[in-house]
Short mmCIF file of N, CA and C in Angstrom, two decimals:
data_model
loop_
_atom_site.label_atom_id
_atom_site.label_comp_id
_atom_site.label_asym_id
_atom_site.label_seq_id
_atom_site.Cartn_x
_atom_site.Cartn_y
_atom_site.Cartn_z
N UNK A 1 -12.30 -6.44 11.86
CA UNK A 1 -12.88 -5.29 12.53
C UNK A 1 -12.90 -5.51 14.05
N UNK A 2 -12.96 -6.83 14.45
CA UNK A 2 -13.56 -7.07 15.91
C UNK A 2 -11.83 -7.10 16.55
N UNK A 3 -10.84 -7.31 15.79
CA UNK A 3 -9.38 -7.08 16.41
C UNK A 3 -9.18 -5.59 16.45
N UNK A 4 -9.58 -4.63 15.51
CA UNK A 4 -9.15 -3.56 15.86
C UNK A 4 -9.87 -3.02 16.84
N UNK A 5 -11.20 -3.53 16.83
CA UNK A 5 -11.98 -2.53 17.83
C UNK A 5 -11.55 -2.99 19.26
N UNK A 6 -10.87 -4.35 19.35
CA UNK A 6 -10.10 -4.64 20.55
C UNK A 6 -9.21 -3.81 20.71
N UNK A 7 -8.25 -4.36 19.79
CA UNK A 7 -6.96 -2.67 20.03
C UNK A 7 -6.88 -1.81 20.20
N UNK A 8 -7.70 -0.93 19.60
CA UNK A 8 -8.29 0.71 20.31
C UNK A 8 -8.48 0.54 21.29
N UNK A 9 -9.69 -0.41 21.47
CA UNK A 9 -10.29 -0.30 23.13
C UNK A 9 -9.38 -0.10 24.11
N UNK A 10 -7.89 -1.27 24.03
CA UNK A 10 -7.39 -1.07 24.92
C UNK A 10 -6.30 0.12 24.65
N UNK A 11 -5.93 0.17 23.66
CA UNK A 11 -5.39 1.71 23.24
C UNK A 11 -5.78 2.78 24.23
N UNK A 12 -7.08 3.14 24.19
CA UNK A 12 -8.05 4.13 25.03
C UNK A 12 -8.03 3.99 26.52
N UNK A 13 -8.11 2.49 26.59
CA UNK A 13 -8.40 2.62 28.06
C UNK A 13 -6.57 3.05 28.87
N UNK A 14 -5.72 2.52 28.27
CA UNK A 14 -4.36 2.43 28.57
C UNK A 14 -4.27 4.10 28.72
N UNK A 15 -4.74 5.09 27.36
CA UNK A 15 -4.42 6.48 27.33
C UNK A 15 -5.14 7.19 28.25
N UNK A 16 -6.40 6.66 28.84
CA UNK A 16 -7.43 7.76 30.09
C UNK A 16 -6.84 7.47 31.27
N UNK A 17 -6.19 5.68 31.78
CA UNK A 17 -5.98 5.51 32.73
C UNK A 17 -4.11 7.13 32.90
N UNK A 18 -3.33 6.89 31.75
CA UNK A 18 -2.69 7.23 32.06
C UNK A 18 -2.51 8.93 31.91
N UNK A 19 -3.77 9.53 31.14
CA UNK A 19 -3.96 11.06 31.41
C UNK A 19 -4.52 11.47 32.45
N UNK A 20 -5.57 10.19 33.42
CA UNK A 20 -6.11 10.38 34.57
C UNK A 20 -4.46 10.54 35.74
N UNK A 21 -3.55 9.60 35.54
CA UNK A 21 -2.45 10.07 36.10
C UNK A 21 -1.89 11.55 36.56
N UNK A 22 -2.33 12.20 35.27
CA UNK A 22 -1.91 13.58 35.11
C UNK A 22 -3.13 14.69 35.64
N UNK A 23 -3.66 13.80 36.41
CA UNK A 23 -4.83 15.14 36.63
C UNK A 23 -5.81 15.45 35.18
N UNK A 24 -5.45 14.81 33.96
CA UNK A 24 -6.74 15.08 33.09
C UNK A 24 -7.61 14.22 32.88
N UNK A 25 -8.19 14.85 31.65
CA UNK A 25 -9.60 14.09 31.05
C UNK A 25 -8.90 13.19 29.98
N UNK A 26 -9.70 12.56 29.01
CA UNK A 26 -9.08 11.55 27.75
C UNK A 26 -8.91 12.79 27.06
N UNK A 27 -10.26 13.93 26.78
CA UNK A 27 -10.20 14.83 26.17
C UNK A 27 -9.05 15.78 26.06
N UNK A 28 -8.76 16.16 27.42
CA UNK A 28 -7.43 17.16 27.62
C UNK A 28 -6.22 16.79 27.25
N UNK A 29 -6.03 15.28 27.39
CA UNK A 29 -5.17 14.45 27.20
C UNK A 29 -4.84 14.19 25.76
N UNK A 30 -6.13 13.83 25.04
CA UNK A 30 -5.62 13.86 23.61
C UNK A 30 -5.74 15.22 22.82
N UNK A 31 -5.86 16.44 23.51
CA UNK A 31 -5.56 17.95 22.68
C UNK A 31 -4.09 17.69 22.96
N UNK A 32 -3.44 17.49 24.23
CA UNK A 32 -2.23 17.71 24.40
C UNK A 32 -1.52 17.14 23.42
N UNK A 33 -1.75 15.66 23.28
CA UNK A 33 -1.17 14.63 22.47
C UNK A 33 -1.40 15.19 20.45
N UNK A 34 -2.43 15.80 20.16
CA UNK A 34 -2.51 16.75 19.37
C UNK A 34 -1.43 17.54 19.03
N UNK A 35 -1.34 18.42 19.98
CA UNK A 35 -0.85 19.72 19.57
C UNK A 35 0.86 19.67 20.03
N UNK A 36 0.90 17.81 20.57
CA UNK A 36 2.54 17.57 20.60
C UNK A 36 3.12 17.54 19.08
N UNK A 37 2.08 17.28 18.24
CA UNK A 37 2.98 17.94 16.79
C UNK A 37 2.93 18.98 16.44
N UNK A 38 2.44 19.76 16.83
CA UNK A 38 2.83 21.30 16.53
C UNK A 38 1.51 22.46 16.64
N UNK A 39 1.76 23.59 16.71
CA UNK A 39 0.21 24.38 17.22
C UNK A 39 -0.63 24.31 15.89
N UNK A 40 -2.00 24.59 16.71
CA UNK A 40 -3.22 24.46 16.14
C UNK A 40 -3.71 25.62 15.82
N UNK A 41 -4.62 26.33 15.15
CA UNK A 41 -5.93 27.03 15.31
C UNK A 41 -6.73 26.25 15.90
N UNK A 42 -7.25 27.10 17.01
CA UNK A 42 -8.88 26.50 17.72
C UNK A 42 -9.58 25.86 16.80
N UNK A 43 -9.71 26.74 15.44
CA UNK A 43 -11.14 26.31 14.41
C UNK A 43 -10.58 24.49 13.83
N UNK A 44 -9.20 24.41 13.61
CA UNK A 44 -8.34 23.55 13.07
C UNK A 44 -8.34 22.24 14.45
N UNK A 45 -8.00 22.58 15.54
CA UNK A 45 -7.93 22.14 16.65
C UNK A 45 -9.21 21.53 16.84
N UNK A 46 -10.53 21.82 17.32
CA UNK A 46 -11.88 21.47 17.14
C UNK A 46 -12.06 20.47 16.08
N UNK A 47 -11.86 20.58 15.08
CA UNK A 47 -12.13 19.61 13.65
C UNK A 47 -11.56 18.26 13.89
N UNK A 48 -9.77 18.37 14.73
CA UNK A 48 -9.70 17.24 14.86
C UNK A 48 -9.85 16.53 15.50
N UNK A 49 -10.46 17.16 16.52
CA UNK A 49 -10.82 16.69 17.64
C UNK A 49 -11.93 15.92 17.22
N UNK A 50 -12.79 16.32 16.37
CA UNK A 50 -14.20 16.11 16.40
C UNK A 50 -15.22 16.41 17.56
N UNK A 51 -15.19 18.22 17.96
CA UNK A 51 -16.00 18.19 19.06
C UNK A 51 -16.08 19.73 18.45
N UNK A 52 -17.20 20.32 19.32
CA UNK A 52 -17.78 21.80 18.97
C UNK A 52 -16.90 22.67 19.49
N UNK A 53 -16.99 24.13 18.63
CA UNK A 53 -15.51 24.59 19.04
C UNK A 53 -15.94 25.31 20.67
N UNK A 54 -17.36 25.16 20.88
CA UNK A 54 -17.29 26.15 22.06
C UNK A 54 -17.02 24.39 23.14
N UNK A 55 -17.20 23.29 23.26
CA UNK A 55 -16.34 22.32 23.87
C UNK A 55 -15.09 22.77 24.13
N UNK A 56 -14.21 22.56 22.59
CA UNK A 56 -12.81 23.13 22.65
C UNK A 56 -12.46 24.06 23.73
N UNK A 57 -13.32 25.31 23.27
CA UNK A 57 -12.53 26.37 24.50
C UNK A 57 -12.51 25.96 25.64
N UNK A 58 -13.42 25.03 26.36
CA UNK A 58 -14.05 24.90 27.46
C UNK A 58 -12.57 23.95 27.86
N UNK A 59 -12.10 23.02 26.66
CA UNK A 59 -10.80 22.16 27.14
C UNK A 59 -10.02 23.16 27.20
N UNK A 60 -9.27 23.98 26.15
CA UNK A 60 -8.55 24.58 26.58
C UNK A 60 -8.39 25.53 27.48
N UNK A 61 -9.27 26.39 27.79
CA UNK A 61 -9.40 27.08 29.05
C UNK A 61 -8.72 26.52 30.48
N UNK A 62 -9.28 25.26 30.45
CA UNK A 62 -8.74 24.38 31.66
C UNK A 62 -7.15 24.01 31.70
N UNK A 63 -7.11 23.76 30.28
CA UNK A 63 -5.43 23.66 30.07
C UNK A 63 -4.76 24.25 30.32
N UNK A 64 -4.93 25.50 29.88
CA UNK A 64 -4.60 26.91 30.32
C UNK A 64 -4.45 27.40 30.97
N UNK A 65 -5.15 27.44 32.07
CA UNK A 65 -5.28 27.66 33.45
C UNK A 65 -4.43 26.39 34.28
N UNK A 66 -3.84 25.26 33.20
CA UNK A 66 -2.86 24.57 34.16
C UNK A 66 -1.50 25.01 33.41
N UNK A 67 -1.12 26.04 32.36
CA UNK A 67 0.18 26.11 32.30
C UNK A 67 0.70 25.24 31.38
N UNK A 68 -0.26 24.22 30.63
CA UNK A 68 0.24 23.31 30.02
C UNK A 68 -0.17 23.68 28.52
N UNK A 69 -0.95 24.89 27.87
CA UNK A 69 -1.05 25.30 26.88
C UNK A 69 -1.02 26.62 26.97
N UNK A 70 -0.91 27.69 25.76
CA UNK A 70 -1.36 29.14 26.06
C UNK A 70 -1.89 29.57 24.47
N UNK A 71 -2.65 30.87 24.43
CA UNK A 71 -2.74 31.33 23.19
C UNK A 71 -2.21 32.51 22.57
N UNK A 72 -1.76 32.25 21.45
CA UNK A 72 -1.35 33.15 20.82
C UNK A 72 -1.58 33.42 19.38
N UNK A 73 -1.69 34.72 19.12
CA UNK A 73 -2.42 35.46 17.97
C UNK A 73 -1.58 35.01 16.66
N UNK A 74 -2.23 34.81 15.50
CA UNK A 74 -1.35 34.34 14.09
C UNK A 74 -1.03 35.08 13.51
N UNK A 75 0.44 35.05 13.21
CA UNK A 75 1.05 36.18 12.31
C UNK A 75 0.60 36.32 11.18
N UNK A 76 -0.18 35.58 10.79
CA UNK A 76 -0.55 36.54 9.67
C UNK A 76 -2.19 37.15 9.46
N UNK A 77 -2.69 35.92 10.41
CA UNK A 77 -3.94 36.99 10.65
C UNK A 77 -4.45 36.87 12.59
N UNK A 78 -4.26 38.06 13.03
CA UNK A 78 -5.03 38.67 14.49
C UNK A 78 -5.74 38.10 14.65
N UNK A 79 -6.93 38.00 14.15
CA UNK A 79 -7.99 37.27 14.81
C UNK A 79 -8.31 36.01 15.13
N UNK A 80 -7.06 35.03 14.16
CA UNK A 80 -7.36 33.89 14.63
C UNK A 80 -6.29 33.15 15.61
N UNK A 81 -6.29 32.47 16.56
CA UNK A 81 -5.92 32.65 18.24
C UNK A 81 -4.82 30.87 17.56
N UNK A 82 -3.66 30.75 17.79
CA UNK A 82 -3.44 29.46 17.51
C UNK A 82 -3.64 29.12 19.21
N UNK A 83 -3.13 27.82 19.37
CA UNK A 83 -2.60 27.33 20.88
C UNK A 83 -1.44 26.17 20.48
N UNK A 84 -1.07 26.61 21.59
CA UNK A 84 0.97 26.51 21.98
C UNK A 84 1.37 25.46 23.20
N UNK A 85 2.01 24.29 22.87
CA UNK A 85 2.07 23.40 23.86
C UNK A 85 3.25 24.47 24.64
N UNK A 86 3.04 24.43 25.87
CA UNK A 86 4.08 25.19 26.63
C UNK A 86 5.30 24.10 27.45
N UNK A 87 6.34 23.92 27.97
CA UNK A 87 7.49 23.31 27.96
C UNK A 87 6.65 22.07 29.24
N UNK A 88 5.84 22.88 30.19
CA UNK A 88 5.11 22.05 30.99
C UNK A 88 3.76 21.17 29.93
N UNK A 89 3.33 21.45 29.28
CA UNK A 89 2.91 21.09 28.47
C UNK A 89 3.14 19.26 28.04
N UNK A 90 4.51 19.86 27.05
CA UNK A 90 5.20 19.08 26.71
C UNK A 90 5.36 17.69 27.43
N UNK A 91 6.19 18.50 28.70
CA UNK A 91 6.58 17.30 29.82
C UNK A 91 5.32 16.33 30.33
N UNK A 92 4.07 17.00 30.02
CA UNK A 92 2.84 16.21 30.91
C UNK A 92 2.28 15.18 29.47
N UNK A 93 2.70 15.77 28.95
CA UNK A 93 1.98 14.83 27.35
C UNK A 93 3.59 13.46 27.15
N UNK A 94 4.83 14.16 27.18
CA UNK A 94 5.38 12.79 27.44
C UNK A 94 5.59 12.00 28.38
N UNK A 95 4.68 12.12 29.43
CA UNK A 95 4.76 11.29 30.44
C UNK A 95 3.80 10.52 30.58
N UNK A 96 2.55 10.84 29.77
CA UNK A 96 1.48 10.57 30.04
C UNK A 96 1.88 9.30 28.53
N UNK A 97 2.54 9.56 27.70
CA UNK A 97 3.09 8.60 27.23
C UNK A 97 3.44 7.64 27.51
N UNK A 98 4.80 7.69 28.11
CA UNK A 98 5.64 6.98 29.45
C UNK A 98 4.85 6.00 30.58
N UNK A 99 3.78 6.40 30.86
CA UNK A 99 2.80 5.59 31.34
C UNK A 99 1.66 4.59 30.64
N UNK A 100 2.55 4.79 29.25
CA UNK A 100 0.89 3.68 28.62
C UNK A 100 1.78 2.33 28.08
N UNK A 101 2.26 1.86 29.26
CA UNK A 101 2.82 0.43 29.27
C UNK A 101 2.40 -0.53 28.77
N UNK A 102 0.77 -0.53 28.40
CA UNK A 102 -0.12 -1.51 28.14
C UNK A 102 0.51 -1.72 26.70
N UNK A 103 0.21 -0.67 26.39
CA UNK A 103 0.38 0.20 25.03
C UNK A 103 1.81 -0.80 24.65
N UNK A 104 2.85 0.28 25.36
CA UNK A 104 4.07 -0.19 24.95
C UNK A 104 4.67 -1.69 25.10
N UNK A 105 4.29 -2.38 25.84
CA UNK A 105 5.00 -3.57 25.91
C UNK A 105 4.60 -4.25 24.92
N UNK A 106 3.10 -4.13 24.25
CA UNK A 106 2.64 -4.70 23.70
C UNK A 106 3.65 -4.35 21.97
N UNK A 107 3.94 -3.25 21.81
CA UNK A 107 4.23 -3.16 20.53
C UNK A 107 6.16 -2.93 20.74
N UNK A 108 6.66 -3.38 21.89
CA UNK A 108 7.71 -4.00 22.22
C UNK A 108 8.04 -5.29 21.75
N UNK A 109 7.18 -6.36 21.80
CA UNK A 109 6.64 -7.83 21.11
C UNK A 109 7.38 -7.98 20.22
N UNK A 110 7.19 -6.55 18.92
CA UNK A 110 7.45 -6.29 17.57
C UNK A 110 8.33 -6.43 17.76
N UNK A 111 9.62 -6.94 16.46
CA UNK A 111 10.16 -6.42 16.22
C UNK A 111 10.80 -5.30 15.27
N UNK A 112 11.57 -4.41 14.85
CA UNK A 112 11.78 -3.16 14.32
C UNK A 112 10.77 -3.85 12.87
N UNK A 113 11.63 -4.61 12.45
CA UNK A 113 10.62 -5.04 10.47
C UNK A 113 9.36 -5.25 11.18
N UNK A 114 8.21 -5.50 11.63
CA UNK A 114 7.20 -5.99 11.91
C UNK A 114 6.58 -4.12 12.85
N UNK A 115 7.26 -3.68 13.24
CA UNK A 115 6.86 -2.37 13.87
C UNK A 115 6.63 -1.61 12.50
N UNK A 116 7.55 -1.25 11.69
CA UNK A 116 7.51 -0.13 10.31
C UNK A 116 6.21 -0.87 9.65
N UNK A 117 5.94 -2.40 9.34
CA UNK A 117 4.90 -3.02 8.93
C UNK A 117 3.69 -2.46 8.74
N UNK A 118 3.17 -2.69 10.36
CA UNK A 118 2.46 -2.22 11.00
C UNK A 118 2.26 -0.57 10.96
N UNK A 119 3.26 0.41 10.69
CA UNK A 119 3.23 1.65 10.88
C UNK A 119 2.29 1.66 9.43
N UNK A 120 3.30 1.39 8.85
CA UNK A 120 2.97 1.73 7.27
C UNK A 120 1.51 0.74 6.94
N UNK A 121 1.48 0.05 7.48
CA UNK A 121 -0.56 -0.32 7.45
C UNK A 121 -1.34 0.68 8.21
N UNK A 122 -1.23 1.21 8.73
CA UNK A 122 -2.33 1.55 9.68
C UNK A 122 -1.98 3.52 8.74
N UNK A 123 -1.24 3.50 8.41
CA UNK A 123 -0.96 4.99 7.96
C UNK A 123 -1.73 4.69 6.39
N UNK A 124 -1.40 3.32 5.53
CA UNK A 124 -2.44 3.19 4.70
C UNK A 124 -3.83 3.13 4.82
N UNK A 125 -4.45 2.49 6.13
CA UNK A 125 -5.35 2.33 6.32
C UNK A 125 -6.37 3.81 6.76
N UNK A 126 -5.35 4.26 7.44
CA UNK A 126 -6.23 5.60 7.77
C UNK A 126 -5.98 6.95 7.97
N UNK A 127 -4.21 6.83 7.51
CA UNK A 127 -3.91 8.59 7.13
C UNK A 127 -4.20 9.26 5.68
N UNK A 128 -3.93 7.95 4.68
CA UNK A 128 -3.72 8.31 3.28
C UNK A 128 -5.07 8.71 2.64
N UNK A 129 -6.36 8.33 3.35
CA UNK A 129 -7.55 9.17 3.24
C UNK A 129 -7.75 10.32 3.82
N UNK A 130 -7.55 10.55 4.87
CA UNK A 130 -7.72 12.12 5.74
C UNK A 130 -7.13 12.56 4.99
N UNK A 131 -7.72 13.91 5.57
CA UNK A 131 -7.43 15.38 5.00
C UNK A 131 -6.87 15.94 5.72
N UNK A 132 -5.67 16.64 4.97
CA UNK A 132 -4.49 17.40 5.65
C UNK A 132 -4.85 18.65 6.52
#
């Protein structure tokens, strides 16, 4: 436990230093990093975030107002609003990537058999319980 909570730690600190790069928050930073797999519902968006949805708006609003997300209505139901990484978007979430060297050199180390390893532990450890 006391290795992973190292690894995150620096996980985290590597991802604020390098969304602070970008003019954001950790918060703004990890909606972006979010919704780089594909759009959200707010209500959906919020959950994974783990934060209140009137928070949420308050991130995305700001996002929004930088061009780097937008909203748009769900085809199959109006009322509920998804949000849309926009191409600037995109570019600020893989860069903000691109900057977490800490990150990367470290799992550079690996090699490819010892990287999938590792993938496939940590996806046992904590995707194969979440909920889709």
């Amino acid at each position: 436990m006391e290795l992973l909570s190292v690894s995150l730690g620096v996980y985290y600190g590597d991802f604020t230093a390098a969304a602070a790069s970008e003019d954001l928050t950790a918060s703004q930073g990890r909606t972006l990093t979010v919704l780089r797999r594909g759009p959200a519902a707010m209500r959906a968006l919020a959950e994974s975030m783990t934060c209140d949805a009137s928070n949420m708006t308050g991130i995305i609003d700001r996002l929004e107002k930088r061009g780097l997300v937008r909203r748009e209505a769900d085809a199959s139901d109006r009322r509920v609003k998804n949000v849309v990484l926009t191409a600037e978007g995109e570019r600020v979430t893989d860069a903000i990537r691109a900057r977490m060297r800490t990150t990367q050199d470290g799992l550079d180390r690996l090699g490819d058999q010892d990287r999938e390893h590792l993938y496939a532990l940590l996806e046992r450890v904590f995707a194969s319980g979440s909920p889709s």
